[in-house]
Short mmCIF file of C-alpha atoms in Angstrom, two decimals:
data_model
loop_
_atom_site.label_atom_id
_atom_site.label_comp_id
_atom_site.label_asym_id
_atom_site.label_seq_id
_atom_site.Cartn_x
_atom_site.Cartn_y
_atom_site.Cartn_z
CA MET D 1 107.19 81.42 189.21
CA GLN D 2 106.21 83.47 186.19
CA LEU D 3 102.67 82.04 184.92
CA LEU D 4 100.97 83.39 181.84
CA ARG D 5 98.36 82.59 179.13
CA ALA D 6 99.53 82.19 175.45
CA GLY D 7 97.72 81.93 172.14
CA ALA D 8 95.33 83.70 169.76
CA ARG D 9 92.75 86.21 171.36
CA GLY D 10 90.00 83.97 173.32
CA GLN D 11 91.95 80.74 172.73
CA GLU D 12 94.84 81.56 175.12
CA ARG D 13 96.37 78.50 177.09
CA PRO D 14 97.92 78.35 180.63
CA ALA D 15 101.98 78.25 180.54
CA LEU D 16 104.91 78.84 182.82
CA ARG D 17 107.77 80.44 181.74
CA ASP D 18 111.14 78.11 182.73
CA GLY D 19 114.34 79.20 184.21
CA THR D 20 115.81 79.32 180.44
CA GLY D 21 113.02 81.69 179.40
CA ALA D 22 111.12 78.96 177.42
CA LEU D 23 107.28 79.15 178.06
CA ARG D 24 105.86 75.74 178.80
CA ASP D 25 102.39 74.60 178.21
CA LEU D 26 100.30 73.66 181.42
CA SER D 27 97.16 72.71 179.95
CA SER D 28 97.44 69.27 181.36
CA ILE D 29 97.85 70.72 184.76
CA VAL D 30 95.32 73.58 185.12
CA ASP D 31 92.75 74.80 182.83
CA ASP D 32 93.71 78.41 183.13
CA ILE D 33 95.59 80.85 184.87
CA SER D 34 92.41 82.43 186.29
CA GLY D 35 90.66 82.72 189.72
CA PRO D 36 89.98 79.00 190.63
CA PHE D 37 93.46 78.16 189.81
CA LEU D 38 95.29 80.92 191.79
CA SER D 39 94.69 79.35 195.22
CA PRO D 40 97.77 78.23 197.48
CA GLU D 41 97.08 74.71 196.47
CA CYS D 42 96.87 75.40 193.04
CA ILE D 43 99.95 77.14 192.71
CA GLU D 44 101.74 74.23 194.52
CA ARG D 45 100.32 71.81 192.14
CA ILE D 46 102.20 73.79 189.67
CA ARG D 47 105.42 74.25 191.28
CA ALA D 48 105.83 70.56 191.60
CA VAL D 49 105.86 70.01 187.98
CA ASP D 50 109.00 69.67 186.13
CA PRO D 51 108.83 72.24 183.66
CA SER D 52 111.12 70.12 181.52
CA ALA D 53 108.45 67.70 181.19
CA LEU D 54 105.74 70.09 179.77
CA PRO D 55 105.49 70.57 175.96
CA GLU D 56 107.01 74.07 174.88
CA VAL D 57 104.72 76.96 173.52
CA PRO D 58 106.12 77.52 169.92
CA PRO D 59 108.13 80.55 169.75
CA GLY D 60 106.31 83.70 168.59
CA THR D 61 103.09 82.55 170.07
CA ARG D 62 101.11 85.58 171.11
CA ILE D 63 101.08 86.41 175.05
CA GLY D 64 97.56 87.18 176.55
CA ALA D 65 96.41 88.81 179.49
CA CYS D 66 98.29 86.99 182.25
CA VAL D 67 94.74 86.56 184.13
CA GLY D 68 91.77 85.31 182.26
CA SER D 69 87.99 85.71 183.58
CA VAL D 70 89.04 88.68 185.54
CA GLY D 71 86.01 89.41 188.08
CA LYS D 72 86.88 92.80 189.41
CA PHE D 73 89.65 95.04 187.80
CA ILE D 74 89.94 97.96 190.48
CA CYS D 75 92.19 100.90 190.26
CA ILE D 76 93.56 103.36 192.51
CA GLY D 77 94.07 106.97 191.50
CA LEU D 78 96.40 109.67 192.55
CA ASN D 79 98.68 106.96 194.37
CA TYR D 80 101.88 108.96 194.16
CA ALA D 81 102.09 112.23 195.77
CA ASP D 82 104.43 114.08 192.79
CA HIS D 83 101.69 112.58 190.17
CA ALA D 84 98.89 113.99 191.92
CA ARG D 85 100.46 117.10 192.06
CA GLU D 86 101.27 117.26 188.36
CA THR D 87 97.79 116.70 187.74
CA GLY D 88 96.94 119.71 189.70
CA LYS D 89 95.28 117.80 192.64
CA GLU D 90 96.36 117.21 196.24
CA PRO D 91 97.40 113.77 197.53
CA PRO D 92 94.10 112.00 198.80
CA ASP D 93 93.90 111.33 202.35
CA GLU D 94 92.00 108.10 201.53
CA PRO D 95 92.52 105.91 198.54
CA VAL D 96 90.65 107.11 195.11
CA VAL D 97 89.05 104.02 193.97
CA PHE D 98 87.64 103.33 190.52
CA MET D 99 86.56 100.39 188.29
CA LYS D 100 88.01 99.74 184.90
CA ALA D 101 85.92 97.40 182.58
CA THR D 102 87.14 94.09 182.29
CA SER D 103 86.62 94.12 178.53
CA ALA D 104 89.75 96.51 178.45
CA ILE D 105 91.87 94.10 179.35
CA CYS D 106 94.36 92.71 176.71
CA GLY D 107 97.73 91.11 176.12
CA PRO D 108 100.79 93.06 177.19
CA ASP D 109 102.01 93.46 173.50
CA ASP D 110 98.61 94.07 171.94
CA ASP D 111 98.02 97.11 170.06
CA ILE D 112 96.23 100.04 171.96
CA GLU D 113 93.40 101.58 170.24
CA ILE D 114 93.02 105.15 170.27
CA PRO D 115 89.15 105.87 170.59
CA ARG D 116 87.09 107.66 168.17
CA GLY D 117 87.19 111.32 169.06
CA SER D 118 90.15 110.94 171.31
CA GLU D 119 92.46 113.83 171.66
CA LYS D 120 93.95 113.03 175.14
CA THR D 121 94.84 109.44 175.40
CA ASP D 122 97.41 108.86 178.09
CA TRP D 123 99.82 106.25 179.58
CA GLU D 124 100.20 104.86 183.08
CA VAL D 125 102.61 102.38 183.99
CA GLU D 126 101.33 100.51 187.30
CA LEU D 127 102.18 97.76 189.71
CA ALA D 128 99.10 95.16 189.45
CA VAL D 129 97.92 92.88 192.47
CA VAL D 130 96.30 89.63 191.68
CA ILE D 131 94.16 88.31 194.39
CA GLY D 132 94.54 84.31 195.19
CA THR D 133 92.17 83.91 197.92
CA ARG D 134 88.77 85.42 199.13
CA ALA D 135 89.50 88.66 200.95
CA LYS D 136 87.00 90.50 203.31
CA TYR D 137 87.49 92.51 206.05
CA VAL D 138 91.05 91.57 206.24
CA SER D 139 93.53 93.22 208.33
CA ARG D 140 96.72 95.14 206.77
CA GLU D 141 99.02 92.70 208.58
CA GLN D 142 97.16 89.76 206.79
CA ALA D 143 96.38 91.20 203.40
CA LEU D 144 99.56 90.01 201.45
CA ASP D 145 98.68 86.58 202.43
CA HIS D 146 95.51 86.93 199.83
CA VAL D 147 97.91 87.81 197.18
CA ALA D 148 98.76 85.28 194.64
CA GLY D 149 100.99 87.44 192.35
CA TYR D 150 101.96 90.47 190.97
CA CYS D 151 102.19 91.95 187.14
CA VAL D 152 102.74 94.82 185.08
CA ALA D 153 99.89 96.99 184.02
CA ASN D 154 99.05 99.76 181.68
CA ASP D 155 96.45 101.91 182.86
CA VAL D 156 95.70 103.68 179.71
CA SER D 157 93.34 106.71 179.76
CA GLU D 158 91.47 109.18 177.68
CA ARG D 159 91.68 112.28 180.05
CA ALA D 160 88.99 114.24 178.16
CA PHE D 161 86.50 111.36 178.79
CA GLN D 162 87.76 110.87 182.32
CA SER D 163 87.34 114.40 183.36
CA GLU D 164 85.68 116.66 180.62
CA ARG D 165 82.60 114.69 179.94
CA GLY D 166 80.91 114.47 183.70
CA GLY D 167 80.48 111.44 185.79
CA GLN D 168 82.94 109.13 187.25
CA TRP D 169 86.36 107.99 185.60
CA THR D 170 85.47 104.75 184.41
CA LYS D 171 84.46 106.00 180.81
CA GLY D 172 87.85 107.49 180.18
CA LYS D 173 89.46 104.27 181.65
CA SER D 174 87.64 101.62 179.86
CA HIS D 175 87.86 101.74 176.22
CA ASP D 176 88.91 98.11 174.68
CA THR D 177 92.49 97.49 174.94
CA PHE D 178 93.18 100.18 177.79
CA GLY D 179 94.03 97.34 180.28
CA PRO D 180 97.21 95.43 179.28
CA ILE D 181 98.43 93.23 181.96
CA GLY D 182 101.63 90.95 181.76
CA PRO D 183 103.34 89.44 180.29
CA TRP D 184 103.31 86.99 183.19
CA LEU D 185 101.93 86.78 186.71
CA VAL D 186 105.02 86.58 189.09
CA THR D 187 104.00 84.70 192.32
CA ARG D 188 104.14 86.35 195.61
CA ASP D 189 107.12 84.18 196.81
CA GLU D 190 109.19 85.98 194.39
CA ILE D 191 108.34 89.43 195.36
CA PRO D 192 108.80 89.80 199.11
CA ASP D 193 108.50 93.30 199.11
CA PRO D 194 106.11 95.01 196.76
CA GLN D 195 107.12 98.38 198.13
CA ASN D 196 110.50 98.22 196.50
CA LEU D 197 110.12 98.02 192.62
CA ASP D 198 111.29 100.22 189.98
CA LEU D 199 108.85 101.21 187.05
CA TRP D 200 109.12 103.04 184.16
CA LEU D 201 107.79 103.89 180.90
CA GLU D 202 108.87 105.15 177.41
CA VAL D 203 107.06 106.68 174.38
CA ASP D 204 108.86 106.62 170.98
CA GLY D 205 112.03 105.65 172.87
CA VAL D 206 111.64 108.88 175.22
CA ARG D 207 111.59 108.18 178.61
CA ARG D 208 108.25 109.59 180.38
CA GLN D 209 107.81 107.75 183.78
CA THR D 210 110.59 106.64 186.06
CA GLY D 211 109.53 105.52 189.64
CA ASN D 212 109.30 103.16 192.35
CA THR D 213 106.69 101.63 194.60
CA ARG D 214 108.16 102.87 197.87
CA THR D 215 106.61 106.15 197.03
CA MET D 216 103.19 105.13 197.03
CA ILE D 217 100.85 106.91 199.48
CA PHE D 218 99.04 103.98 200.26
CA ASP D 219 100.97 100.60 199.66
CA VAL D 220 99.61 97.21 198.85
CA ALA D 221 98.91 95.66 202.04
CA PHE D 222 96.84 98.90 203.17
CA LEU D 223 94.97 99.03 199.54
CA ILE D 224 93.92 95.19 200.07
CA SER D 225 92.88 95.63 203.46
CA TYR D 226 91.23 99.02 202.79
CA LEU D 227 89.10 97.79 199.72
CA SER D 228 88.24 94.31 201.44
CA ARG D 229 86.02 96.75 203.64
CA PHE D 230 83.82 98.00 200.89
CA MET D 231 83.71 94.92 198.52
CA THR D 232 84.80 91.02 198.70
CA LEU D 233 87.87 90.53 197.02
CA GLU D 234 87.78 87.31 195.07
CA PRO D 235 90.57 85.13 193.69
CA GLY D 236 91.37 86.43 190.10
CA ASP D 237 90.19 90.11 190.95
CA VAL D 238 93.01 92.57 189.67
CA ILE D 239 94.16 95.48 191.74
CA SER D 240 95.95 98.37 189.41
CA THR D 241 97.77 100.48 192.38
CA GLY D 242 98.75 103.61 190.72
CA THR D 243 101.03 105.64 188.54
CA PRO D 244 104.25 107.63 189.34
CA PRO D 245 104.71 111.02 187.73
CA GLY D 246 105.30 111.46 184.24
CA VAL D 247 101.90 110.81 182.34
CA GLY D 248 101.06 113.04 179.45
CA LEU D 249 98.71 114.97 181.07
CA GLY D 250 101.29 116.22 183.42
CA LEU D 251 103.90 117.34 180.90
CA LYS D 252 104.70 120.91 180.12
CA PRO D 253 102.89 121.38 177.66
CA PRO D 254 100.64 118.17 177.97
CA ALA D 255 101.38 115.40 175.23
CA PHE D 256 99.02 112.69 174.39
CA LEU D 257 99.32 109.67 171.98
CA ARG D 258 98.37 109.38 168.55
CA PRO D 259 98.20 106.47 166.14
CA GLY D 260 101.66 105.11 164.95
CA GLN D 261 103.86 105.21 168.26
CA THR D 262 105.20 102.55 170.45
CA ILE D 263 104.93 102.50 174.23
CA THR D 264 107.26 100.36 176.03
CA LEU D 265 107.06 100.03 179.99
CA GLY D 266 108.09 97.51 182.69
CA ILE D 267 108.47 96.83 186.27
CA GLU D 268 111.51 95.46 188.11
CA LYS D 269 111.33 91.33 188.28
CA LEU D 270 107.78 91.54 186.51
CA GLY D 271 108.98 91.95 182.84
CA THR D 272 108.13 94.53 180.20
CA GLN D 273 105.19 95.46 177.51
CA ALA D 274 105.48 96.78 174.11
CA GLN D 275 102.50 98.10 172.39
CA ARG D 276 101.76 100.10 169.27
CA THR D 277 98.80 102.61 168.92
CA VAL D 278 96.35 102.21 166.40
CA SER D 279 93.21 103.92 165.43
CA ALA D 280 89.84 102.21 166.69
#
């Protein structure tokens, strides 16, 4: 299934995308697409509903972030060897883990703000994993059992804030609008192998990133198991799993985003995003 949230910012309602591409309002079935409603039992309750019996979401309604009330937005850095090298770093021996503020989360087609004083705002298409059941000290073999589904993420980053201002990466990753997720959460059953998905991103129609999740250094199952050793993963938590090469920082010469540009990105089977850049 393809689950989403539609409506004005702060007023999103749960919905699903039916076989015709129409969006159907799920408000009579669940309160939201969020942690308490991502359990296998809730997913099966939604699956049992006849979509044609649900009211249609009016065409043109804004699509919001596909998961609401996210508790933790966990990101993995340098998880593609060729991306690590393009940024001047060696591939890591263990996952590089950092947090992105949940206030950065926005809809897949919302405008992206270029922060005040920014000179190095960059793009990163990533596969995001949404947790469906609590995971603590889980094995790699059991890890995917805790996944509710997958979605597209753009881990927008301000490189100077990230690496040239002291401290950790968080302040370069957490500006408002730096975390578009969606358009929909595709449930786990539709993605039997998360390690074979094509990713791409374009800026103003120019292809910048082309990759496949099979080239990750640490795969999704390993990441879930690894993270669950250090923190309990709760339903609704989002894990963004790293980006393939082609970011602005790695271009020769580097190129960064400025107001008035268009970013389009997508992942096989998970949909696409399209954002305009604006001044904060």
